[in-house]
Short mmCIF file of C-alpha atoms in Angstrom, two decimals:
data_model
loop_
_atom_site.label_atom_id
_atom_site.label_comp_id
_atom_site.label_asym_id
_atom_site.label_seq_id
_atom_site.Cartn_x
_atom_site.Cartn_y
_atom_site.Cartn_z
CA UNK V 1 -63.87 -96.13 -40.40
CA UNK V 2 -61.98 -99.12 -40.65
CA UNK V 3 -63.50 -100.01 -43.56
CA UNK V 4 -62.43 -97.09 -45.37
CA UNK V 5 -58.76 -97.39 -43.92
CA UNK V 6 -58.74 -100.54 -45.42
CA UNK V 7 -60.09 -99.67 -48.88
CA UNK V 8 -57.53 -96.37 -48.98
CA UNK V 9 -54.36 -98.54 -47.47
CA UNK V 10 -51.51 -98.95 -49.89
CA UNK V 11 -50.70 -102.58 -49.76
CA UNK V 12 -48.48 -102.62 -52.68
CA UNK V 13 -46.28 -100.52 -51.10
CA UNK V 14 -46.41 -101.99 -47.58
CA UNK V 15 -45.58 -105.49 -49.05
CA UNK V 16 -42.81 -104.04 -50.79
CA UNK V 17 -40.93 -102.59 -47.97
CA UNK V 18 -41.83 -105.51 -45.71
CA UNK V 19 -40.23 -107.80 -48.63
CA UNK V 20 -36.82 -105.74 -48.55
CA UNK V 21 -36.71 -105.56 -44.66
CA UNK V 22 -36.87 -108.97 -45.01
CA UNK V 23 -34.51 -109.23 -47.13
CA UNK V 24 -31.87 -107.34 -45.66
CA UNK V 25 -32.48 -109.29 -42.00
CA UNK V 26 -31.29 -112.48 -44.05
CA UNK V 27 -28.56 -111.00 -45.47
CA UNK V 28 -27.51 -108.96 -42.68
CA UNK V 29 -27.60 -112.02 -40.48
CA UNK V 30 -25.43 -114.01 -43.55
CA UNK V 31 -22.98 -111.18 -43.07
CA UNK V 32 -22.56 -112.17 -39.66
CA UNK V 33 -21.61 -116.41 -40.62
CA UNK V 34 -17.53 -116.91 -40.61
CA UNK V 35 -15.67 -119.39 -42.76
CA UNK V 36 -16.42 -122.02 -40.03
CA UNK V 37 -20.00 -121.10 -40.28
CA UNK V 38 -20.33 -119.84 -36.86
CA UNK V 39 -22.54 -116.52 -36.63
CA UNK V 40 -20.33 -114.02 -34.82
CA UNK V 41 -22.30 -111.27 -35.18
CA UNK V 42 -25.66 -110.24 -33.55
CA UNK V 43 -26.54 -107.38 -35.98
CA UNK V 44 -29.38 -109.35 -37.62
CA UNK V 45 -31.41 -109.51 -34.07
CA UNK V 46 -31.07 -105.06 -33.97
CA UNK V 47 -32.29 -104.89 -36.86
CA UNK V 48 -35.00 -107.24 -36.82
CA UNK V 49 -36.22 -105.06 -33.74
CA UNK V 50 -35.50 -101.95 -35.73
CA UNK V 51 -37.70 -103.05 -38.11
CA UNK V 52 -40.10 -104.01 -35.93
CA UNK V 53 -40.74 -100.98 -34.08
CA UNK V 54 -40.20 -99.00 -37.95
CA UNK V 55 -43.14 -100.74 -38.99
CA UNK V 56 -45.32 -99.01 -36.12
CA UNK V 57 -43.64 -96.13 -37.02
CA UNK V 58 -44.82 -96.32 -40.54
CA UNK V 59 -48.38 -97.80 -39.73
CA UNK V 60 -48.86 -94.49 -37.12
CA UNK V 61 -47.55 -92.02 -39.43
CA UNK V 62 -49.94 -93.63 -42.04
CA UNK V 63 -53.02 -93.10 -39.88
CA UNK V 64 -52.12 -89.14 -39.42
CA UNK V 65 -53.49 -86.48 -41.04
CA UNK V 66 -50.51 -85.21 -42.90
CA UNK V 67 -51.62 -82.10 -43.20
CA UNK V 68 -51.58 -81.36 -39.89
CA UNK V 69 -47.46 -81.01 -39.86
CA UNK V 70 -47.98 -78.13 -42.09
CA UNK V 71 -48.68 -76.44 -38.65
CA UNK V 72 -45.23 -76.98 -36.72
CA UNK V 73 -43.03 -77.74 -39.62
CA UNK V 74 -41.24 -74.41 -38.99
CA UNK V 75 -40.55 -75.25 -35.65
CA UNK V 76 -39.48 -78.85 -36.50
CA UNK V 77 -36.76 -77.81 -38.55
CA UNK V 78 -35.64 -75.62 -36.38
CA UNK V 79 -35.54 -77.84 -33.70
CA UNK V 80 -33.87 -79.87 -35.98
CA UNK V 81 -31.09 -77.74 -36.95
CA UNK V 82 -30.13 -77.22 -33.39
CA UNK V 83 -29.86 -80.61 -32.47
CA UNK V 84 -27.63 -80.93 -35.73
CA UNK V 85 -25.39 -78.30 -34.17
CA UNK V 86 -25.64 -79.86 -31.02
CA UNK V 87 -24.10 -83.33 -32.24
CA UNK V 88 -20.99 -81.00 -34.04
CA UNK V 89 -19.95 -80.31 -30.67
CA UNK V 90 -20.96 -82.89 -28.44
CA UNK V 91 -21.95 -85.76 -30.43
CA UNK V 92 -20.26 -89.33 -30.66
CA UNK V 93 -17.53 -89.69 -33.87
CA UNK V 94 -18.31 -92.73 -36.01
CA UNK V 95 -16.22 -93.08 -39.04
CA UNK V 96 -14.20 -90.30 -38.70
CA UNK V 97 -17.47 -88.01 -38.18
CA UNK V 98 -18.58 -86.70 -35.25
CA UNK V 99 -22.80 -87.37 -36.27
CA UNK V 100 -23.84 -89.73 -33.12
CA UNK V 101 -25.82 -88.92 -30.40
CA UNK V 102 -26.58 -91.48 -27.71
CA UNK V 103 -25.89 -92.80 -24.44
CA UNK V 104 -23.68 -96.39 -24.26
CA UNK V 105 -24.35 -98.59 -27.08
CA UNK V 106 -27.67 -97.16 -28.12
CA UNK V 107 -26.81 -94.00 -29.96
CA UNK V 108 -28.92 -91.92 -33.81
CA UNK V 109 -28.27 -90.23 -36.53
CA UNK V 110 -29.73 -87.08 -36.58
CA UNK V 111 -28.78 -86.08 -39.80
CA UNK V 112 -31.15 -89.26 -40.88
CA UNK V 113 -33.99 -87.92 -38.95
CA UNK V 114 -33.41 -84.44 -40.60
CA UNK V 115 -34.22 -85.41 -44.12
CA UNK V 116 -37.76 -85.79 -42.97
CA UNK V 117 -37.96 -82.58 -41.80
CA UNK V 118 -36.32 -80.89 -44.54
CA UNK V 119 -38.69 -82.13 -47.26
CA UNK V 120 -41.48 -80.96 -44.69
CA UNK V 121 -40.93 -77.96 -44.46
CA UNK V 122 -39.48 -77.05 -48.07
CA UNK V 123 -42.73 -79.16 -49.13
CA UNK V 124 -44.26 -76.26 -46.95
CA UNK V 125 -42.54 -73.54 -48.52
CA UNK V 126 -43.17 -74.48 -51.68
CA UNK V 127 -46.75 -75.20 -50.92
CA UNK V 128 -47.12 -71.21 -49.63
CA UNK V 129 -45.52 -69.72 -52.06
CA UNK V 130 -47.16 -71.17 -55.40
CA UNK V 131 -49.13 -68.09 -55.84
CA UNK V 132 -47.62 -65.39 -53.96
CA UNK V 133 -43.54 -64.94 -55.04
CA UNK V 134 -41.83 -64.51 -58.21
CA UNK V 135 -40.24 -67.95 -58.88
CA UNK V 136 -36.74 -66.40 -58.67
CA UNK V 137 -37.61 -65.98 -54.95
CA UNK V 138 -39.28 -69.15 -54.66
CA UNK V 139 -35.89 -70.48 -55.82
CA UNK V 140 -33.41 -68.79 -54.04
CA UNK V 141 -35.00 -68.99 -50.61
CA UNK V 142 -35.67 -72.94 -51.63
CA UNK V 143 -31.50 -73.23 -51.67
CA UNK V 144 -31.13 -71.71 -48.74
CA UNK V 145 -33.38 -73.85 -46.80
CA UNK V 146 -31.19 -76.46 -48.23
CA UNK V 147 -28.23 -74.92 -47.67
CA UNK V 148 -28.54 -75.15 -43.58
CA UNK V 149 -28.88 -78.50 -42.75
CA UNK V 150 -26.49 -79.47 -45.69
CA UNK V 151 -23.62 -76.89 -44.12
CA UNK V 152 -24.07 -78.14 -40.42
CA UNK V 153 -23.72 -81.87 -42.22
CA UNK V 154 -20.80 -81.13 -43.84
CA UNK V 155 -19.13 -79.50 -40.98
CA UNK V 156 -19.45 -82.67 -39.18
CA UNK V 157 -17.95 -83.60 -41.30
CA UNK V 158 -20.60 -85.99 -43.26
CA UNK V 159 -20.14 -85.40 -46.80
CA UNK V 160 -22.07 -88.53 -47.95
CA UNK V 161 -25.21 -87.86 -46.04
CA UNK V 162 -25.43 -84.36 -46.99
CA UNK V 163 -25.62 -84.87 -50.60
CA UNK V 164 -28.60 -86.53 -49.86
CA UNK V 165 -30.33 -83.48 -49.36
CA UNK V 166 -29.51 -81.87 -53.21
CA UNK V 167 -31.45 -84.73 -55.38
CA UNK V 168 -34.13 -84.15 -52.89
CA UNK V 169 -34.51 -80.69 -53.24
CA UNK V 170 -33.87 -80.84 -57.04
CA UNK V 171 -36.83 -83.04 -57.44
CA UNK V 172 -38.98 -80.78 -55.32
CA UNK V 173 -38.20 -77.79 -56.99
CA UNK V 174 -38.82 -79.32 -60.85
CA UNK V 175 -42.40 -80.99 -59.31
CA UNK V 176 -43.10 -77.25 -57.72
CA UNK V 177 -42.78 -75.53 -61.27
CA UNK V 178 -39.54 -74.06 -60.53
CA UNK V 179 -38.19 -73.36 -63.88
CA UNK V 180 -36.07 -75.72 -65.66
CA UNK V 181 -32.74 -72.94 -66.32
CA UNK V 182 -32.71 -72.66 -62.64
CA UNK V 183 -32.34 -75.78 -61.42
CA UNK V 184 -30.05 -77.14 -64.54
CA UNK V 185 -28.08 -74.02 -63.22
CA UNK V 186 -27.65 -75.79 -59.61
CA UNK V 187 -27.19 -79.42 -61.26
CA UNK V 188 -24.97 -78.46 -64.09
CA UNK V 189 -22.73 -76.25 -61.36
CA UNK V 190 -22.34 -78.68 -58.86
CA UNK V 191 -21.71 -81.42 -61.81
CA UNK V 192 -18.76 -79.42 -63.11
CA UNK V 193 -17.19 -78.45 -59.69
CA UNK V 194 -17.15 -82.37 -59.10
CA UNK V 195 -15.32 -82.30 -62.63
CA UNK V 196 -13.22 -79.66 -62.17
CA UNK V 197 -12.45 -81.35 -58.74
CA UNK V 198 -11.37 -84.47 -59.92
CA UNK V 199 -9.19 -83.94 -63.21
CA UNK V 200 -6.51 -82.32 -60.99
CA UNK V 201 -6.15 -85.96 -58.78
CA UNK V 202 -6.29 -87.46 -62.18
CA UNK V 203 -3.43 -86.27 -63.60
CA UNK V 204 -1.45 -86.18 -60.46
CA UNK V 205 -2.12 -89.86 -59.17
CA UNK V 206 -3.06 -91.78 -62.27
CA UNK V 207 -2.49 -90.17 -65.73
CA UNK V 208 1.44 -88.95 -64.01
CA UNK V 209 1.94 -86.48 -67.00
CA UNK V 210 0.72 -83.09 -67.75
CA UNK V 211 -2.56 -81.99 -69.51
CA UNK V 212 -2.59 -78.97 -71.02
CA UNK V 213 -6.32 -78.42 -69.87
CA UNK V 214 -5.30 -79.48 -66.31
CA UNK V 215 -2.57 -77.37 -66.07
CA UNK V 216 -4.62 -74.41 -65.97
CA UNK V 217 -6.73 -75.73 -62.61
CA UNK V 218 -3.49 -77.13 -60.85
CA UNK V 219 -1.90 -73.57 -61.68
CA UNK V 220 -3.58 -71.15 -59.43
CA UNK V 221 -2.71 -68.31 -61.63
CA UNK V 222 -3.65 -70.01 -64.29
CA UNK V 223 -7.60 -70.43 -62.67
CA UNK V 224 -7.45 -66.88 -61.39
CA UNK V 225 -6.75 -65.97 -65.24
CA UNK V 226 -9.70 -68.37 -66.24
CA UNK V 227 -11.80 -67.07 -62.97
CA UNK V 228 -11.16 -63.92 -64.37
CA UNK V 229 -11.75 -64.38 -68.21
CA UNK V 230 -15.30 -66.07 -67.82
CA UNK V 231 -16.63 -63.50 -64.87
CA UNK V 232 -15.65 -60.94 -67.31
CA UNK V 233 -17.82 -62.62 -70.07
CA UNK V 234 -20.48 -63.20 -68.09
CA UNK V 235 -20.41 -59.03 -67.03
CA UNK V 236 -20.44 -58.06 -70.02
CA UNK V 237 -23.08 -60.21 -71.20
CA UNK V 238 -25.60 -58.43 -68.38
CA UNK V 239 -24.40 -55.37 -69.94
CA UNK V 240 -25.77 -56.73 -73.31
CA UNK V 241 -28.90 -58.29 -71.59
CA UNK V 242 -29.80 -54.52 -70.31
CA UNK V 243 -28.99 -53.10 -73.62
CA UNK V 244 -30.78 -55.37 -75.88
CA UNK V 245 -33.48 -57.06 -73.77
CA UNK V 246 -34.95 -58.79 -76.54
CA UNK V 247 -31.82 -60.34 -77.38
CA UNK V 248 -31.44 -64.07 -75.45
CA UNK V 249 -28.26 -64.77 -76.48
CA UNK V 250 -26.59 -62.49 -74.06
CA UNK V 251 -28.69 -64.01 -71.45
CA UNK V 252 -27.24 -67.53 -72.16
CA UNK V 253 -23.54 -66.32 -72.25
CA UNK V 254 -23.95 -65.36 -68.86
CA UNK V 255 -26.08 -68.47 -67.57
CA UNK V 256 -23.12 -70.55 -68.99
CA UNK V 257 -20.01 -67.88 -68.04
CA UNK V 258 -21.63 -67.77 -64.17
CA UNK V 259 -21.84 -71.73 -64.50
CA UNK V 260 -18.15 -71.88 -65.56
CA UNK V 261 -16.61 -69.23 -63.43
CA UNK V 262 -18.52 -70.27 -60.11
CA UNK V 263 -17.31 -74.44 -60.47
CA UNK V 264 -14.24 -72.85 -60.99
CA UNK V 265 -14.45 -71.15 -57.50
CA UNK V 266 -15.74 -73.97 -55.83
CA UNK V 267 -13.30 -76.72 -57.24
CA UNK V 268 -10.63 -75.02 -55.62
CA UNK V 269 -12.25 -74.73 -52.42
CA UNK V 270 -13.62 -78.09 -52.78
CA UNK V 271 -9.94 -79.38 -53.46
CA UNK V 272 -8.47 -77.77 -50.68
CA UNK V 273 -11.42 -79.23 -48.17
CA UNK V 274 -11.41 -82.87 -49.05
CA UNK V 275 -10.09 -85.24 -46.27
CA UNK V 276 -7.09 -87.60 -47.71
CA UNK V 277 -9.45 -90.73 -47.29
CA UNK V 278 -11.93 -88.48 -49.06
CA UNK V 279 -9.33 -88.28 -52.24
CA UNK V 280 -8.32 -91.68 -52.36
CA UNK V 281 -12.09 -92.68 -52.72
CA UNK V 282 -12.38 -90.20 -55.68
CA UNK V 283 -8.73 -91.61 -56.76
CA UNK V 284 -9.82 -95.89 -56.51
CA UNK V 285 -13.18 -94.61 -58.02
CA UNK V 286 -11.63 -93.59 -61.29
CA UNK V 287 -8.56 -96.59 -61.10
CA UNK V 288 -9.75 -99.13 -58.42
CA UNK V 289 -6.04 -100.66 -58.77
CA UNK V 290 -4.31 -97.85 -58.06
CA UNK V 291 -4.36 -98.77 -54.14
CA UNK V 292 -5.46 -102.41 -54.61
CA UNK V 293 -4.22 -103.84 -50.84
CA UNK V 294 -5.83 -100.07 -49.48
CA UNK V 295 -8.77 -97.72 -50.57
CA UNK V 296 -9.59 -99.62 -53.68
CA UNK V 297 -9.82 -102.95 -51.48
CA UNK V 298 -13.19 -102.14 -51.10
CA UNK V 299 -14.59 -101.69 -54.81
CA UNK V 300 -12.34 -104.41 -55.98
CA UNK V 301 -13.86 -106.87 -53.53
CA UNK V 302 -17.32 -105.96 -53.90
CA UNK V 303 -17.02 -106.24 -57.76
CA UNK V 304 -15.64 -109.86 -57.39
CA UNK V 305 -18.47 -110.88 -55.07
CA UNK V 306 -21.15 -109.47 -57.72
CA UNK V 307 -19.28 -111.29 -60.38
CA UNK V 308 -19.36 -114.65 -58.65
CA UNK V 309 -22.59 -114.79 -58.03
CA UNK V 310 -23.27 -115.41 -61.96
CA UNK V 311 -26.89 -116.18 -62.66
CA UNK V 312 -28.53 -117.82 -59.84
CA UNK V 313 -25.90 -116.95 -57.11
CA UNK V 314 -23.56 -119.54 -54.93
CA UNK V 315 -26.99 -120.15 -52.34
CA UNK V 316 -28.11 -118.19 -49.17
CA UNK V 317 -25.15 -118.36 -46.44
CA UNK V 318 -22.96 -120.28 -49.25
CA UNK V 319 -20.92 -116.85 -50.20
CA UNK V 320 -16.99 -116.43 -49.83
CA UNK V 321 -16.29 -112.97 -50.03
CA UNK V 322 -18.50 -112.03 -47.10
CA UNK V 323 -17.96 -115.61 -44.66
CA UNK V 324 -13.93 -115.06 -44.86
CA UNK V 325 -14.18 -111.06 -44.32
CA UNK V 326 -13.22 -109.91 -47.75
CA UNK V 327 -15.52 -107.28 -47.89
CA UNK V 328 -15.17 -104.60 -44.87
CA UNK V 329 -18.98 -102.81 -43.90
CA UNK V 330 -20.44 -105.41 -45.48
CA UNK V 331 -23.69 -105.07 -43.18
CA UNK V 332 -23.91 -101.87 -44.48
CA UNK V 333 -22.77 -100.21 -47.36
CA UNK V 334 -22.17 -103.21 -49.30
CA UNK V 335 -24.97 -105.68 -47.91
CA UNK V 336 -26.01 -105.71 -52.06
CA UNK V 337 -22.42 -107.71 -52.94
CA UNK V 338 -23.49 -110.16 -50.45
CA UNK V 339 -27.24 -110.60 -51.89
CA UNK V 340 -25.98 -110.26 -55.60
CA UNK V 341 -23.20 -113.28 -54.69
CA UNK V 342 -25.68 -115.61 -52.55
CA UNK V 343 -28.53 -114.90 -55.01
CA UNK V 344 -27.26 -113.80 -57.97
CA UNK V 345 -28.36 -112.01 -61.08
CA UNK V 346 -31.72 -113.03 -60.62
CA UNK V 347 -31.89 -112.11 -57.19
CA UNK V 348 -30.76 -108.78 -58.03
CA UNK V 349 -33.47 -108.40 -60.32
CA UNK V 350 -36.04 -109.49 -57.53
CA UNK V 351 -34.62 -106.79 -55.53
CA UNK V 352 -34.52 -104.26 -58.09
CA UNK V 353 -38.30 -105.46 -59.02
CA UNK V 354 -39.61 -104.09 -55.53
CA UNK V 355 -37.56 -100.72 -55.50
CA UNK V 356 -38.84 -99.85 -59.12
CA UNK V 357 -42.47 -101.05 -57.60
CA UNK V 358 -42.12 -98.61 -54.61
CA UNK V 359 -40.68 -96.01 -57.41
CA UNK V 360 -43.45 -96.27 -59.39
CA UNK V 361 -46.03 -96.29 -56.60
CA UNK V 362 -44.46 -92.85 -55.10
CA UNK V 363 -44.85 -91.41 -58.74
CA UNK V 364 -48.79 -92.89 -58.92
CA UNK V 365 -49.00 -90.80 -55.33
CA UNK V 366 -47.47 -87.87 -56.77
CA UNK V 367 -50.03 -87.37 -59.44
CA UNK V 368 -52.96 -87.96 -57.84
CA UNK V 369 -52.64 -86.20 -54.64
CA UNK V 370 -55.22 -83.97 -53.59
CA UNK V 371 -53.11 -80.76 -52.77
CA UNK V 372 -49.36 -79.24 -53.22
CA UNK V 373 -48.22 -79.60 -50.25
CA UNK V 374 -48.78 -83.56 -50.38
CA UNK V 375 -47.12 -84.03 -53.73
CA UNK V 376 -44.13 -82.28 -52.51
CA UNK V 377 -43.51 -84.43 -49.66
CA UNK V 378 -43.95 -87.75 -52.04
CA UNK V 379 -41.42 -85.95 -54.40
CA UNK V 380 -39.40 -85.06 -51.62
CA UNK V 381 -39.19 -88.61 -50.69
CA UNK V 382 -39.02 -89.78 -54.41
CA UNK V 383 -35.66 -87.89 -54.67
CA UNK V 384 -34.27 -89.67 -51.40
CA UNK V 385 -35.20 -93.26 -52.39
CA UNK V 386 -33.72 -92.94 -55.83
CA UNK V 387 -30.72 -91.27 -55.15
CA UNK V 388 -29.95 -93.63 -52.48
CA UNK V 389 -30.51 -96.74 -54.68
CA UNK V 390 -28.88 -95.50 -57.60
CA UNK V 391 -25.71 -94.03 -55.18
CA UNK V 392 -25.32 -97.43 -53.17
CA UNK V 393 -25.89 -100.07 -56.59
CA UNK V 394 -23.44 -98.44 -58.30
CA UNK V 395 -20.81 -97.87 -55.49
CA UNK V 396 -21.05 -101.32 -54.91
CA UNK V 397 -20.81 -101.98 -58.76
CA UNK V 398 -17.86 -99.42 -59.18
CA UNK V 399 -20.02 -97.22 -61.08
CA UNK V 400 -19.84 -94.81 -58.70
CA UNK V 401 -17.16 -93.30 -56.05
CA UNK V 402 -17.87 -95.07 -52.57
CA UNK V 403 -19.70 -92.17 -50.45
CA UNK V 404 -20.89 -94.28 -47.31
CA UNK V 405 -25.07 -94.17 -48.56
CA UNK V 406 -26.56 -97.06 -47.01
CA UNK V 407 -28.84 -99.25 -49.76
CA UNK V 408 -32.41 -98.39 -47.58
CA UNK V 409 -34.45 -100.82 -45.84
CA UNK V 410 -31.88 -103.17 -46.52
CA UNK V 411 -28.48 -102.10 -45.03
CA UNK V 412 -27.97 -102.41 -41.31
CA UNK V 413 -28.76 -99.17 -39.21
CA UNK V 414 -31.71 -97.83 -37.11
CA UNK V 415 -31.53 -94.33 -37.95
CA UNK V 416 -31.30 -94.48 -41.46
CA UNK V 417 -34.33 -97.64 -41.62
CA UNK V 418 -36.28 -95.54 -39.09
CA UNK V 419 -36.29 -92.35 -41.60
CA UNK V 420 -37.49 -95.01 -44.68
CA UNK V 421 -40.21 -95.78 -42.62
CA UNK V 422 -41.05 -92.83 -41.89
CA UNK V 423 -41.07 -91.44 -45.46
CA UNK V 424 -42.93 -94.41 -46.37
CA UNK V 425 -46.02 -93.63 -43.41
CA UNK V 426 -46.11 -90.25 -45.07
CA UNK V 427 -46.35 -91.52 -48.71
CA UNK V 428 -49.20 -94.06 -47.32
CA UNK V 429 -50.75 -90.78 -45.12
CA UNK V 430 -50.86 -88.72 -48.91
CA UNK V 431 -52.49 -91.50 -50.50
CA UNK V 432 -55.15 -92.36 -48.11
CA UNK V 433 -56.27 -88.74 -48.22
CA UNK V 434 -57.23 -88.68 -51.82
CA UNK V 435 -60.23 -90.77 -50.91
CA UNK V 436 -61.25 -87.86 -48.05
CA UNK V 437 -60.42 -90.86 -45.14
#
């Protein structure tokens, strides 16, 4: 038995997250040094114990049969669910979000916990419904289990946690066999209501003058006339679809029309939801220097610290930006300016090294495991590594509008480690079991 544990263990994988836990302990405890060099912080010893304990975590889930979830995964996400509308209304606020639950200092985040059991149980949808239901159905009912835990997250409000949950069920659904029209339809809609969203904030705070094109979605009777042309294109394109089935072009009109009409709809509802601290991130995203000494502090900060760090980096505990406090969360959301100054480019490039490795390894498990319901849960988790990696490295880089996505397994937090871990126990769980251990 332990034999053929050993032979079936992915070490390549365990090395790699034990390498960026490590890493993100030393830089988590360089966070904590001041400009006199004192350490004034004792982050670095949580998460050392954090880690600690997330390595059992990982090792136990590894040894389980994952396969055997399939049997209360219904009954985990709806326990799940209700504890996420338990923490609206009784839960801790953190960061202007009320998503804590806990007792003194020790508190989680369930909404962490809750990706876990999301991609369990859609990986057990999908997994049911290969061969019984039209994949229309397989679709729609796939959003919808989306749909709940992302709604009860963004009525916490916790928009950057939430959209966690859409790369992860885009992934899912393309690995299932979903057709491709169906979930462009989803990624193309919810990329052109963040569009439509924006350009209106853009012309306001930073262009200051009038865009023709804008005018029409700052004008509400302008969008209702727009709302209004493209519905009625995409109507009478069904009419065309029933009347001339063989004809695809009518079928298209309306895929693109529906696209058009329903970001249209959601941009405005999106625009009138977004938090002022919300806006200003979307605002210093697109013109960092628009609020220099306020929201863009943050991006403008981070990009100096990355820049400094030139090849080789200043030298561990040697940076500025993060010893004299120029860079606020920098445990957490921006714990990679810190590495990419005190290490530099070629410390970045170590870093990126392992995520790619652990990337690559999830893929590897993908292919080769021996049944659907296991390569849904490593795609499930593929789509939550690689979103947060790409989300956090280019917030920090400017490339992308700051959401609050911690940079996984190396950012400070004990929820959001915890969950890693436990995605990566279930990737090692799914490969083990394609030797029959």
């Amino acid at each position: 038995m332990r034999f053929k544990f050993l032979q079936s263990f992915d070490f390549i994988l365990f090395f790699c997250v034990i390498a960026l836990v490590t890493f993100g302990v030393l830089f988590i405890y360089s966070s904590g040094i001041n400009s006199e060099g004192m350490n004034v912080s004792s982050e670095y010893i949580k998460q050392i114990i954090w880690g600690g304990t997330g390595v059992l975590i990982m090792l136990t889930i590894s040894l389980l049969d994952y396969r055997r979830f399939s049997r209360s995964v219904p009954q985990l996400f709806i326990g799940a669910c209700a504890v996420l509308v338990f923490t609206k209304f009784f839960g801790r606020y953190v960061n202007g979000a009320r998503s804590w639950l806990g007792i003194g200092p020790f508190g989680i985040q369930p909404s962490e916990f809750t990706k876990v059991v999301f991609i369990l149980f859609l990986a057990w949808y999908l997994d049911r419904t290969k061969k019984t239901q039209d994949q229309r159905k397989r679709f729609i009912v796939s959003l919808f289990i989306m749909f709940i835990p992302m709604g009860l997250i963004l009525a916490q409000p916790d928009l950057g946690t939430s959209l966690v949950y859409f790369p992860i069920f885009l992934v899912m659904t393309f690995i299932a066999g979903i057709p491709v029209r169906y979930i462009m339809f989803i990624f193309a809609g919810g990329m052109l209501t963040i569009i439509f969203t924006v350009l209106p904030i853009w012309e306001s705070q930073i262009a200051h003058e009038s865009v023709v094109f804008i005018r029409m979605l700052t004008n509400f009777r302008l969008r209702l006339v727009l709302i209004f042309a493209t519905g009625s294109v995409g109507v009478l394109s069904l009419f065309g679809m029933f009347f001339y089935r063989h004809n695809k072009y009518f079928y298209w009109i309306s895929y693109a029309s529906a696209i058009v009409c329903g970001s249209l709809i959601l941009s405005y509802f999106a625009g009138k939801v977004l938090k002022d601290y919300q806006v200003m991130r979307l605002i210093v995203f697109i013109d960092p220097y628009a609020d220099p000494r306020g929201a863009g502090w943050n991006i403008i900060q981070s990009k100096t610290a990355i820049g400094s760090g030139n090849l080789f980096g200043r030298g561990y505990l040697r940076g500025t930006q993060s010893h004299y406090r120029f860079l606020p969360e920098q445990s957490t959301d921006f714990i990679f300016s810190i590495l990419s100054e005190e290490l530099g480019f070629v410390g970045c490039m170590c870093v990126f090294a392992l995520y790619f490795l652990i990337f690559i390894r999830t893929i590897f498990i993908i292919k080769n495991a021996s049944n659907t319901f296991g390569m849904m849960i490593a795609a499930g988790v593929l789509g939550m590594f690689v979103f947060h990696f790409l989300i956090n490295v280019g917030m920090v880089m400017g490339i992308m509008p700051i959401t609050g996505i911690p940079l996984l397994f190396l950012s400070y937090g004990g929820s959001s480690l915890w969950t890693a871990m436990m995605c990566v126990g279930l990737l090692m769980s799914v490969s083990s079991r394609k030797f029959g251990f």
